[in-house]
Amino acid sequence: MVKKVLKFGGTSVGTVERIQHVANIIKKEISLGNKVIAIVSAMAGKTNDLIKLSCEISNEFNKREFDVLLSSGEQVTCALLSGALIKLNMKAKSWLNWQIPILTSGEHSNARIINMHVEKINKYLNDGGVPIIPGFQGISKNGDITTIGRGGSDATAVAVAKIFNADTCEIYTDVDGVYSTDPNKIPVAKKIDKISYDEMLELSSLGAKVMQSSAVQTAMMYDISLEVRSTFTERKGTKIFSQENIDYSKSVTGVAYSKDDAKITLTGVQDKPGVAANIFEPLSKAQINVDMVIQNISSDQKTTDITFTVKRDEVFKTEQILKDNKNIKYKKIIQNNKVAKVSIVGAGMVSTPGITYRMFRALSDEKINILAISTSEIKLSVIIEEENVLKAIKKLHTIFDLD
Ligand code: ASP
Ligand code: MG
């Protein structure tokens, strides 16, 4: 007997028929002798609809009531799924956030699960029942309803798997796993069978659509193995666990990209201690996330150029802050907001020499100019002109044997 946490996302429970289908998936697990705790999201689009309703009243809708409102989407799914299981002659029961209770700390709309009471639910599980728990919510220490951030049902699933000591945590969604690159762009992309938490996080431009990154981080922290799989096919999904459990036959696991980057260069900045700190401190205060940073070696020992990347929608704000910054001197600001980041990711890269060179050679064969480079142990990223992205991922996918 295996104790499983099964989480069903919004599209998986988007209609009554789909909820009935989910009930059948659970029924099958029970007939195999497994114990199941189900976590559900709101029906697809529901949370957005609820937000719209609150905006019709006020754009500064009361925070406490906002969480009461938003949490209701999951309540609906809990009841419908429970009802569908009961209709199949199964023993099932929904539990709302305050009935369990799921205890959270932190602010409304952005709370964090800290604990849950397990006795009642464990007893119900041991009696052969299927508890259905709403994702994305809890209560504060004052007993107010809280929500834990958009996409938070994944985090609920991971927390439940941890607190109930489940054997597996399966994330049912509308894709059948994590791919070696975007399958919509590159048809030869392959589904990855096994991936480490780190790789999953680094591939977040592909993986984020699949699972909330912070939930993957929590799973990594507690070493909870995950499986992402499709509600609509029986195919195996992608297993996500710690690196030791993976035997790397390939050095590169996937090719990721993001197209919303911008590059800023400051030329002629003084080459002395404190300059970089003076540049980046005001950016960080303004909550601007700086990604890659490159500083050239100064040829005259006096001045140098600093290049960095930010998200495209923050480039004007960044420029303004630099221009208003009295603490730095520079010659010019050069900006390019038509750039993209392409990364190869793989835990197997550590042990394979020559990956860097092969990536650069491949891009040069395609006549793609590299504008900036950054590396970590399991990732190698380059900034290139946005128009070259597709060509670059195609080529890299091929030369690293991922097709
Ligand atoms: N229903 C919530 C949202 O749409 C939580 C979730 O689906 O994970 O953000
Ligand atoms: Mg979701």
mmCIF file with all atom_site columns, N, CA, C and O in Angstrom, residues 75-126:
data_model
loop_
_atom_site.group_PDB
_atom_site.id
_atom_site.type_symbol
_atom_site.label_atom_id
_atom_site.label_alt_id
_atom_site.label_comp_id
_atom_site.label_asym_id
_atom_site.label_entity_id
_atom_site.label_seq_id
_atom_site.pdbx_PDB_ins_code
_atom_site.Cartn_x
_atom_site.Cartn_y
_atom_site.Cartn_z
_atom_site.occupancy
_atom_site.B_iso_or_equiv
_atom_site.pdbx_formal_charge
_atom_site.auth_seq_id
_atom_site.auth_comp_id
_atom_site.auth_asym_id
_atom_site.auth_atom_id
_atom_site.pdbx_PDB_model_num
ATOM 1   N N  . GLN A 1 75  ? -13.203 25.629 -2.897 1.00 0.00 ? 75  GLN A N  1
ATOM 2   C CA . GLN A 1 75  ? -14.284 25.006 -2.115 1.00 0.00 ? 75  GLN A CA 1
ATOM 3   C C  . GLN A 1 75  ? -15.295 24.334 -3.044 1.00 0.00 ? 75  GLN A C  1
ATOM 4   O O  . GLN A 1 75  ? -15.757 23.214 -2.790 1.00 0.00 ? 75  GLN A O  1
ATOM 5   N N  . VAL A 1 76  ? -15.609 25.017 -4.143 1.00 0.00 ? 76  VAL A N  1
ATOM 6   C CA . VAL A 1 76  ? -16.554 24.469 -5.126 1.00 0.00 ? 76  VAL A CA 1
ATOM 7   C C  . VAL A 1 76  ? -16.024 23.141 -5.675 1.00 0.00 ? 76  VAL A C  1
ATOM 8   O O  . VAL A 1 76  ? -16.728 22.133 -5.718 1.00 0.00 ? 76  VAL A O  1
ATOM 9   N N  . THR A 1 77  ? -14.746 23.135 -6.068 1.00 0.00 ? 77  THR A N  1
ATOM 10  C CA . THR A 1 77  ? -14.185 21.905 -6.652 1.00 0.00 ? 77  THR A CA 1
ATOM 11  C C  . THR A 1 77  ? -14.159 20.768 -5.638 1.00 0.00 ? 77  THR A C  1
ATOM 12  O O  . THR A 1 77  ? -14.429 19.619 -5.977 1.00 0.00 ? 77  THR A O  1
ATOM 13  N N  . CYS A 1 78  ? -13.820 21.094 -4.384 1.00 0.00 ? 78  CYS A N  1
ATOM 14  C CA . CYS A 1 78  ? -13.791 20.063 -3.342 1.00 0.00 ? 78  CYS A CA 1
ATOM 15  C C  . CYS A 1 78  ? -15.140 19.353 -3.239 1.00 0.00 ? 78  CYS A C  1
ATOM 16  O O  . CYS A 1 78  ? -15.206 18.123 -3.216 1.00 0.00 ? 78  CYS A O  1
ATOM 17  N N  . ALA A 1 79  ? -16.192 20.156 -3.186 1.00 0.00 ? 79  ALA A N  1
ATOM 18  C CA . ALA A 1 79  ? -17.525 19.571 -3.015 1.00 0.00 ? 79  ALA A CA 1
ATOM 19  C C  . ALA A 1 79  ? -17.913 18.754 -4.242 1.00 0.00 ? 79  ALA A C  1
ATOM 20  O O  . ALA A 1 79  ? -18.433 17.637 -4.126 1.00 0.00 ? 79  ALA A O  1
ATOM 21  N N  . LEU A 1 80  ? -17.641 19.294 -5.433 1.00 0.00 ? 80  LEU A N  1
ATOM 22  C CA . LEU A 1 80  ? -18.023 18.570 -6.654 1.00 0.00 ? 80  LEU A CA 1
ATOM 23  C C  . LEU A 1 80  ? -17.264 17.248 -6.772 1.00 0.00 ? 80  LEU A C  1
ATOM 24  O O  . LEU A 1 80  ? -17.840 16.216 -7.116 1.00 0.00 ? 80  LEU A O  1
ATOM 25  N N  . LEU A 1 81  ? -15.974 17.275 -6.467 1.00 0.00 ? 81  LEU A N  1
ATOM 26  C CA . LEU A 1 81  ? -15.189 16.040 -6.588 1.00 0.00 ? 81  LEU A CA 1
ATOM 27  C C  . LEU A 1 81  ? -15.636 15.013 -5.548 1.00 0.00 ? 81  LEU A C  1
ATOM 28  O O  . LEU A 1 81  ? -15.787 13.826 -5.849 1.00 0.00 ? 81  LEU A O  1
ATOM 29  N N  . SER A 1 82  ? -15.866 15.496 -4.330 1.00 0.00 ? 82  SER A N  1
ATOM 30  C CA . SER A 1 82  ? -16.350 14.598 -3.293 1.00 0.00 ? 82  SER A CA 1
ATOM 31  C C  . SER A 1 82  ? -17.673 13.965 -3.715 1.00 0.00 ? 82  SER A C  1
ATOM 32  O O  . SER A 1 82  ? -17.857 12.744 -3.617 1.00 0.00 ? 82  SER A O  1
ATOM 33  N N  . GLY A 1 83  ? -18.573 14.817 -4.198 1.00 0.00 ? 83  GLY A N  1
ATOM 34  C CA . GLY A 1 83  ? -19.882 14.333 -4.661 1.00 0.00 ? 83  GLY A CA 1
ATOM 35  C C  . GLY A 1 83  ? -19.729 13.320 -5.781 1.00 0.00 ? 83  GLY A C  1
ATOM 36  O O  . GLY A 1 83  ? -20.429 12.291 -5.808 1.00 0.00 ? 83  GLY A O  1
ATOM 37  N N  . ALA A 1 84  ? -18.791 13.582 -6.703 1.00 0.00 ? 84  ALA A N  1
ATOM 38  C CA . ALA A 1 84  ? -18.596 12.655 -7.830 1.00 0.00 ? 84  ALA A CA 1
ATOM 39  C C  . ALA A 1 84  ? -18.069 11.305 -7.339 1.00 0.00 ? 84  ALA A C  1
ATOM 40  O O  . ALA A 1 84  ? -18.467 10.246 -7.853 1.00 0.00 ? 84  ALA A O  1
ATOM 41  N N  . LEU A 1 85  ? -17.205 11.329 -6.335 1.00 0.00 ? 85  LEU A N  1
ATOM 42  C CA . LEU A 1 85  ? -16.691 10.064 -5.789 1.00 0.00 ? 85  LEU A CA 1
ATOM 43  C C  . LEU A 1 85  ? -17.797 9.298  -5.058 1.00 0.00 ? 85  LEU A C  1
ATOM 44  O O  . LEU A 1 85  ? -17.925 8.077  -5.193 1.00 0.00 ? 85  LEU A O  1
ATOM 45  N N  . ILE A 1 86  ? -18.603 10.037 -4.302 1.00 0.00 ? 86  ILE A N  1
ATOM 46  C CA . ILE A 1 86  ? -19.705 9.398  -3.571 1.00 0.00 ? 86  ILE A CA 1
ATOM 47  C C  . ILE A 1 86  ? -20.669 8.732  -4.571 1.00 0.00 ? 86  ILE A C  1
ATOM 48  O O  . ILE A 1 86  ? -21.140 7.624  -4.364 1.00 0.00 ? 86  ILE A O  1
ATOM 49  N N  . LYS A 1 87  ? -20.880 9.428  -5.691 1.00 0.00 ? 87  LYS A N  1
ATOM 50  C CA . LYS A 1 87  ? -21.734 8.874  -6.745 1.00 0.00 ? 87  LYS A CA 1
ATOM 51  C C  . LYS A 1 87  ? -21.171 7.552  -7.280 1.00 0.00 ? 87  LYS A C  1
ATOM 52  O O  . LYS A 1 87  ? -21.899 6.674  -7.725 1.00 0.00 ? 87  LYS A O  1
ATOM 53  N N  . LEU A 1 88  ? -19.837 7.422  -7.222 1.00 0.00 ? 88  LEU A N  1
ATOM 54  C CA . LEU A 1 88  ? -19.197 6.166  -7.670 1.00 0.00 ? 88  LEU A CA 1
ATOM 55  C C  . LEU A 1 88  ? -19.131 5.136  -6.534 1.00 0.00 ? 88  LEU A C  1
ATOM 56  O O  . LEU A 1 88  ? -18.337 4.198  -6.573 1.00 0.00 ? 88  LEU A O  1
ATOM 57  N N  . ASN A 1 89  ? -19.924 5.383  -5.496 1.00 0.00 ? 89  ASN A N  1
ATOM 58  C CA . ASN A 1 89  ? -19.954 4.500  -4.322 1.00 0.00 ? 89  ASN A CA 1
ATOM 59  C C  . ASN A 1 89  ? -18.648 4.449  -3.546 1.00 0.00 ? 89  ASN A C  1
ATOM 60  O O  . ASN A 1 89  ? -18.309 3.434  -2.934 1.00 0.00 ? 89  ASN A O  1
ATOM 61  N N  . MET A 1 90  ? -17.923 5.547  -3.579 1.00 0.00 ? 90  MET A N  1
ATOM 62  C CA . MET A 1 90  ? -16.685 5.615  -2.818 1.00 0.00 ? 90  MET A CA 1
ATOM 63  C C  . MET A 1 90  ? -16.942 6.396  -1.530 1.00 0.00 ? 90  MET A C  1
ATOM 64  O O  . MET A 1 90  ? -17.879 7.188  -1.448 1.00 0.00 ? 90  MET A O  1
ATOM 65  N N  . LYS A 1 91  ? -16.035 6.165  -0.584 1.00 0.00 ? 91  LYS A N  1
ATOM 66  C CA . LYS A 1 91  ? -16.114 6.944  0.643  1.00 0.00 ? 91  LYS A CA 1
ATOM 67  C C  . LYS A 1 91  ? -15.231 8.187  0.465  1.00 0.00 ? 91  LYS A C  1
ATOM 68  O O  . LYS A 1 91  ? -14.004 8.070  0.345  1.00 0.00 ? 91  LYS A O  1
ATOM 69  N N  . ALA A 1 92  ? -15.837 9.363  0.416  1.00 0.00 ? 92  ALA A N  1
ATOM 70  C CA . ALA A 1 92  ? -15.064 10.583 0.195  1.00 0.00 ? 92  ALA A CA 1
ATOM 71  C C  . ALA A 1 92  ? -15.673 11.730 0.983  1.00 0.00 ? 92  ALA A C  1
ATOM 72  O O  . ALA A 1 92  ? -16.871 11.720 1.278  1.00 0.00 ? 92  ALA A O  1
ATOM 73  N N  . LYS A 1 93  ? -14.818 12.692 1.332  1.00 0.00 ? 93  LYS A N  1
ATOM 74  C CA . LYS A 1 93  ? -15.309 13.826 2.126  1.00 0.00 ? 93  LYS A CA 1
ATOM 75  C C  . LYS A 1 93  ? -14.396 15.031 1.922  1.00 0.00 ? 93  LYS A C  1
ATOM 76  O O  . LYS A 1 93  ? -13.172 14.886 1.905  1.00 0.00 ? 93  LYS A O  1
ATOM 77  N N  . SER A 1 94  ? -15.014 16.201 1.770  1.00 0.00 ? 94  SER A N  1
ATOM 78  C CA . SER A 1 94  ? -14.200 17.407 1.624  1.00 0.00 ? 94  SER A CA 1
ATOM 79  C C  . SER A 1 94  ? -13.915 18.016 2.987  1.00 0.00 ? 94  SER A C  1
ATOM 80  O O  . SER A 1 94  ? -14.723 17.903 3.910  1.00 0.00 ? 94  SER A O  1
ATOM 81  N N  . TRP A 1 95  ? -12.757 18.649 3.092  1.00 0.00 ? 95  TRP A N  1
ATOM 82  C CA . TRP A 1 95  ? -12.389 19.382 4.303  1.00 0.00 ? 95  TRP A CA 1
ATOM 83  C C  . TRP A 1 95  ? -12.012 20.789 3.904  1.00 0.00 ? 95  TRP A C  1
ATOM 84  O O  . TRP A 1 95  ? -11.139 20.960 3.033  1.00 0.00 ? 95  TRP A O  1
ATOM 85  N N  . LEU A 1 96  ? -12.589 21.785 4.489  1.00 0.00 ? 96  LEU A N  1
ATOM 86  C CA . LEU A 1 96  ? -12.201 23.151 4.138  1.00 0.00 ? 96  LEU A CA 1
ATOM 87  C C  . LEU A 1 96  ? -11.019 23.593 4.991  1.00 0.00 ? 96  LEU A C  1
ATOM 88  O O  . LEU A 1 96  ? -10.708 22.980 6.007  1.00 0.00 ? 96  LEU A O  1
ATOM 89  N N  . ASN A 1 97  ? -10.359 24.660 4.527  1.00 0.00 ? 97  ASN A N  1
ATOM 90  C CA . ASN A 1 97  ? -9.137  25.116 5.196  1.00 0.00 ? 97  ASN A CA 1
ATOM 91  C C  . ASN A 1 97  ? -9.267  25.223 6.725  1.00 0.00 ? 97  ASN A C  1
ATOM 92  O O  . ASN A 1 97  ? -8.389  24.809 7.455  1.00 0.00 ? 97  ASN A O  1
ATOM 93  N N  . TRP A 1 98  ? -10.405 25.780 7.180  1.00 0.00 ? 98  TRP A N  1
ATOM 94  C CA . TRP A 1 98  ? -10.562 25.993 8.627  1.00 0.00 ? 98  TRP A CA 1
ATOM 95  C C  . TRP A 1 98  ? -11.005 24.734 9.362  1.00 0.00 ? 98  TRP A C  1
ATOM 96  O O  . TRP A 1 98  ? -10.914 24.635 10.567 1.00 0.00 ? 98  TRP A O  1
ATOM 97  N N  . GLN A 1 99  ? -11.515 23.752 8.600  1.00 0.00 ? 99  GLN A N  1
ATOM 98  C CA . GLN A 1 99  ? -11.957 22.522 9.258  1.00 0.00 ? 99  GLN A CA 1
ATOM 99  C C  . GLN A 1 99  ? -10.788 21.608 9.582  1.00 0.00 ? 99  GLN A C  1
ATOM 100 O O  . GLN A 1 99  ? -10.861 20.789 10.480 1.00 0.00 ? 99  GLN A O  1
ATOM 101 N N  . ILE A 1 100 ? -9.705  21.752 8.811  1.00 0.00 ? 100 ILE A N  1
ATOM 102 C CA . ILE A 1 100 ? -8.578  20.823 9.040  1.00 0.00 ? 100 ILE A CA 1
ATOM 103 C C  . ILE A 1 100 ? -7.858  21.165 10.337 1.00 0.00 ? 100 ILE A C  1
ATOM 104 O O  . ILE A 1 100 ? -7.706  20.264 11.166 1.00 0.00 ? 100 ILE A O  1
ATOM 105 N N  . PRO A 1 101 ? -7.439  22.326 10.726 1.00 0.00 ? 101 PRO A N  1
ATOM 106 C CA . PRO A 1 101 ? -7.206  23.460 9.847  1.00 0.00 ? 101 PRO A CA 1
ATOM 107 C C  . PRO A 1 101 ? -5.792  23.436 9.230  1.00 0.00 ? 101 PRO A C  1
ATOM 108 O O  . PRO A 1 101 ? -4.903  22.754 9.726  1.00 0.00 ? 101 PRO A O  1
ATOM 109 N N  . ILE A 1 102 ? -5.657  24.218 8.143  1.00 0.00 ? 102 ILE A N  1
ATOM 110 C CA . ILE A 1 102 ? -4.345  24.442 7.535  1.00 0.00 ? 102 ILE A CA 1
ATOM 111 C C  . ILE A 1 102 ? -3.844  25.766 8.094  1.00 0.00 ? 102 ILE A C  1
ATOM 112 O O  . ILE A 1 102 ? -4.462  26.810 7.855  1.00 0.00 ? 102 ILE A O  1
ATOM 113 N N  . LEU A 1 103 ? -2.769  25.734 8.861  1.00 0.00 ? 103 LEU A N  1
ATOM 114 C CA . LEU A 1 103 ? -2.301  26.950 9.524  1.00 0.00 ? 103 LEU A CA 1
ATOM 115 C C  . LEU A 1 103 ? -1.270  27.664 8.661  1.00 0.00 ? 103 LEU A C  1
ATOM 116 O O  . LEU A 1 103 ? -0.355  27.033 8.123  1.00 0.00 ? 103 LEU A O  1
ATOM 117 N N  . THR A 1 104 ? -1.446  28.981 8.520  1.00 0.00 ? 104 THR A N  1
ATOM 118 C CA . THR A 1 104 ? -0.504  29.746 7.701  1.00 0.00 ? 104 THR A CA 1
ATOM 119 C C  . THR A 1 104 ? 0.034   30.929 8.505  1.00 0.00 ? 104 THR A C  1
ATOM 120 O O  . THR A 1 104 ? -0.563  31.345 9.493  1.00 0.00 ? 104 THR A O  1
ATOM 121 N N  . SER A 1 105 ? 1.173   31.444 8.048  1.00 0.00 ? 105 SER A N  1
ATOM 122 C CA . SER A 1 105 ? 1.667   32.707 8.605  1.00 0.00 ? 105 SER A CA 1
ATOM 123 C C  . SER A 1 105 ? 1.872   33.662 7.446  1.00 0.00 ? 105 SER A C  1
ATOM 124 O O  . SER A 1 105 ? 1.892   33.247 6.285  1.00 0.00 ? 105 SER A O  1
ATOM 125 N N  . GLY A 1 106 ? 2.058   34.927 7.748  1.00 0.00 ? 106 GLY A N  1
ATOM 126 C CA . GLY A 1 106 ? 2.328   35.904 6.689  1.00 0.00 ? 106 GLY A CA 1
ATOM 127 C C  . GLY A 1 106 ? 1.080   36.637 6.251  1.00 0.00 ? 106 GLY A C  1
ATOM 128 O O  . GLY A 1 106 ? -0.007  36.426 6.783  1.00 0.00 ? 106 GLY A O  1
ATOM 129 N N  . GLU A 1 107 ? 1.294   37.506 5.247  1.00 0.00 ? 107 GLU A N  1
ATOM 130 C CA . GLU A 1 107 ? 0.234   38.421 4.831  1.00 0.00 ? 107 GLU A CA 1
ATOM 131 C C  . GLU A 1 107 ? -0.877  37.746 4.024  1.00 0.00 ? 107 GLU A C  1
ATOM 132 O O  . GLU A 1 107 ? -0.638  36.732 3.373  1.00 0.00 ? 107 GLU A O  1
ATOM 133 N N  . HIS A 1 108 ? -2.005  38.404 4.001  1.00 0.00 ? 108 HIS A N  1
ATOM 134 C CA . HIS A 1 108 ? -3.088  37.964 3.121  1.00 0.00 ? 108 HIS A CA 1
ATOM 135 C C  . HIS A 1 108 ? -2.593  37.912 1.676  1.00 0.00 ? 108 HIS A C  1
ATOM 136 O O  . HIS A 1 108 ? -1.768  38.727 1.266  1.00 0.00 ? 108 HIS A O  1
ATOM 137 N N  . SER A 1 109 ? -3.094  36.966 0.924  1.00 0.00 ? 109 SER A N  1
ATOM 138 C CA . SER A 1 109 ? -2.747  36.750 -0.495 1.00 0.00 ? 109 SER A CA 1
ATOM 139 C C  . SER A 1 109 ? -1.347  36.211 -0.705 1.00 0.00 ? 109 SER A C  1
ATOM 140 O O  . SER A 1 109 ? -0.958  35.883 -1.817 1.00 0.00 ? 109 SER A O  1
ATOM 141 N N  . ASN A 1 110 ? -0.563  36.188 0.348  1.00 0.00 ? 110 ASN A N  1
ATOM 142 C CA . ASN A 1 110 ? 0.815   35.739 0.176  1.00 0.00 ? 110 ASN A CA 1
ATOM 143 C C  . ASN A 1 110 ? 1.273   34.985 1.414  1.00 0.00 ? 110 ASN A C  1
ATOM 144 O O  . ASN A 1 110 ? 2.422   35.085 1.823  1.00 0.00 ? 110 ASN A O  1
ATOM 145 N N  . ALA A 1 111 ? 0.348   34.238 2.003  1.00 0.00 ? 111 ALA A N  1
ATOM 146 C CA . ALA A 1 111 ? 0.675   33.521 3.243  1.00 0.00 ? 111 ALA A CA 1
ATOM 147 C C  . ALA A 1 111 ? 1.457   32.257 2.918  1.00 0.00 ? 111 ALA A C  1
ATOM 148 O O  . ALA A 1 111 ? 1.660   31.922 1.751  1.00 0.00 ? 111 ALA A O  1
ATOM 149 N N  . ARG A 1 112 ? 1.928   31.574 3.958  1.00 0.00 ? 112 ARG A N  1
ATOM 150 C CA . ARG A 1 112 ? 2.744   30.390 3.791  1.00 0.00 ? 112 ARG A CA 1
ATOM 151 C C  . ARG A 1 112 ? 2.211   29.318 4.735  1.00 0.00 ? 112 ARG A C  1
ATOM 152 O O  . ARG A 1 112 ? 1.901   29.622 5.900  1.00 0.00 ? 112 ARG A O  1
ATOM 153 N N  . ILE A 1 113 ? 2.110   28.098 4.265  1.00 0.00 ? 113 ILE A N  1
ATOM 154 C CA . ILE A 1 113 ? 1.608   27.028 5.130  1.00 0.00 ? 113 ILE A CA 1
ATOM 155 C C  . ILE A 1 113 ? 2.686   26.661 6.150  1.00 0.00 ? 113 ILE A C  1
ATOM 156 O O  . ILE A 1 113 ? 3.833   26.427 5.770  1.00 0.00 ? 113 ILE A O  1
ATOM 157 N N  . ILE A 1 114 ? 2.314   26.662 7.440  1.00 0.00 ? 114 ILE A N  1
ATOM 158 C CA . ILE A 1 114 ? 3.308   26.259 8.428  1.00 0.00 ? 114 ILE A CA 1
ATOM 159 C C  . ILE A 1 114 ? 2.975   24.924 9.085  1.00 0.00 ? 114 ILE A C  1
ATOM 160 O O  . ILE A 1 114 ? 3.861   24.223 9.529  1.00 0.00 ? 114 ILE A O  1
ATOM 161 N N  . ASN A 1 115 ? 1.697   24.575 9.126  1.00 0.00 ? 115 ASN A N  1
ATOM 162 C CA . ASN A 1 115 ? 1.357   23.271 9.709  1.00 0.00 ? 115 ASN A CA 1
ATOM 163 C C  . ASN A 1 115 ? -0.086  22.902 9.393  1.00 0.00 ? 115 ASN A C  1
ATOM 164 O O  . ASN A 1 115 ? -0.845  23.721 8.885  1.00 0.00 ? 115 ASN A O  1
ATOM 165 N N  . MET A 1 116 ? -0.421  21.671 9.714  1.00 0.00 ? 116 MET A N  1
ATOM 166 C CA . MET A 1 116 ? -1.788  21.191 9.497  1.00 0.00 ? 116 MET A CA 1
ATOM 167 C C  . MET A 1 116 ? -2.097  20.170 10.570 1.00 0.00 ? 116 MET A C  1
ATOM 168 O O  . MET A 1 116 ? -1.198  19.458 11.007 1.00 0.00 ? 116 MET A O  1
ATOM 169 N N  . HIS A 1 117 ? -3.339  20.087 10.952 1.00 0.00 ? 117 HIS A N  1
ATOM 170 C CA . HIS A 1 117 ? -3.711  19.023 11.882 1.00 0.00 ? 117 HIS A CA 1
ATOM 171 C C  . HIS A 1 117 ? -3.946  17.742 11.084 1.00 0.00 ? 117 HIS A C  1
ATOM 172 O O  . HIS A 1 117 ? -4.623  17.767 10.070 1.00 0.00 ? 117 HIS A O  1
ATOM 173 N N  . VAL A 1 118 ? -3.386  16.669 11.579 1.00 0.00 ? 118 VAL A N  1
ATOM 174 C CA . VAL A 1 118 ? -3.431  15.454 10.764 1.00 0.00 ? 118 VAL A CA 1
ATOM 175 C C  . VAL A 1 118 ? -4.371  14.370 11.300 1.00 0.00 ? 118 VAL A C  1
ATOM 176 O O  . VAL A 1 118 ? -4.773  13.471 10.558 1.00 0.00 ? 118 VAL A O  1
ATOM 177 N N  . GLU A 1 119 ? -4.738  14.459 12.590 1.00 0.00 ? 119 GLU A N  1
ATOM 178 C CA . GLU A 1 119 ? -5.419  13.310 13.219 1.00 0.00 ? 119 GLU A CA 1
ATOM 179 C C  . GLU A 1 119 ? -6.698  12.900 12.486 1.00 0.00 ? 119 GLU A C  1
ATOM 180 O O  . GLU A 1 119 ? -6.857  11.742 12.099 1.00 0.00 ? 119 GLU A O  1
ATOM 181 N N  . LYS A 1 120 ? -7.612  13.871 12.319 1.00 0.00 ? 120 LYS A N  1
ATOM 182 C CA . LYS A 1 120 ? -8.922  13.531 11.743 1.00 0.00 ? 120 LYS A CA 1
ATOM 183 C C  . LYS A 1 120 ? -8.766  12.932 10.341 1.00 0.00 ? 120 LYS A C  1
ATOM 184 O O  . LYS A 1 120 ? -9.382  11.930 9.998  1.00 0.00 ? 120 LYS A O  1
ATOM 185 N N  . ILE A 1 121 ? -7.885  13.556 9.576  1.00 0.00 ? 121 ILE A N  1
ATOM 186 C CA . ILE A 1 121 ? -7.736  13.107 8.198  1.00 0.00 ? 121 ILE A CA 1
ATOM 187 C C  . ILE A 1 121 ? -7.045  11.742 8.147  1.00 0.00 ? 121 ILE A C  1
ATOM 188 O O  . ILE A 1 121 ? -7.438  10.861 7.379  1.00 0.00 ? 121 ILE A O  1
ATOM 189 N N  . ASN A 1 122 ? -6.057  11.556 9.004  1.00 0.00 ? 122 ASN A N  1
ATOM 190 C CA . ASN A 1 122 ? -5.391  10.249 9.041  1.00 0.00 ? 122 ASN A CA 1
ATOM 191 C C  . ASN A 1 122 ? -6.370  9.144  9.419  1.00 0.00 ? 122 ASN A C  1
ATOM 192 O O  . ASN A 1 122 ? -6.344  8.051  8.856  1.00 0.00 ? 122 ASN A O  1
ATOM 193 N N  . LYS A 1 123 ? -7.234  9.453  10.366 1.00 0.00 ? 123 LYS A N  1
ATOM 194 C CA . LYS A 1 123 ? -8.209  8.451  10.797 1.00 0.00 ? 123 LYS A CA 1
ATOM 195 C C  . LYS A 1 123 ? -9.137  8.107  9.614  1.00 0.00 ? 123 LYS A C  1
ATOM 196 O O  . LYS A 1 123 ? -9.402  6.938  9.333  1.00 0.00 ? 123 LYS A O  1
ATOM 197 N N  . TYR A 1 124 ? -9.558  9.133  8.928  1.00 0.00 ? 124 TYR A N  1
ATOM 198 C CA . TYR A 1 124 ? -10.454 8.941  7.781  1.00 0.00 ? 124 TYR A CA 1
ATOM 199 C C  . TYR A 1 124 ? -9.766  8.113  6.681  1.00 0.00 ? 124 TYR A C  1
ATOM 200 O O  . TYR A 1 124 ? -10.354 7.199  6.099  1.00 0.00 ? 124 TYR A O  1
ATOM 201 N N  . LEU A 1 125 ? -8.489  8.434  6.451  1.00 0.00 ? 125 LEU A N  1
ATOM 202 C CA . LEU A 1 125 ? -7.702  7.674  5.455  1.00 0.00 ? 125 LEU A CA 1
ATOM 203 C C  . LEU A 1 125 ? -7.605  6.206  5.854  1.00 0.00 ? 125 LEU A C  1
ATOM 204 O O  . LEU A 1 125 ? -7.796  5.308  5.027  1.00 0.00 ? 125 LEU A O  1
ATOM 205 N N  . ASN A 1 126 ? -7.329  5.975  7.140  1.00 0.00 ? 126 ASN A N  1
ATOM 206 C CA . ASN A 1 126 ? -7.184  4.596  7.617  1.00 0.00 ? 126 ASN A CA 1
ATOM 207 C C  . ASN A 1 126 ? -8.495  3.829  7.570  1.00 0.00 ? 126 ASN A C  1
ATOM 208 O O  . ASN A 1 126 ? -8.504  2.608  7.474  1.00 0.00 ? 126 ASN A O  1
#
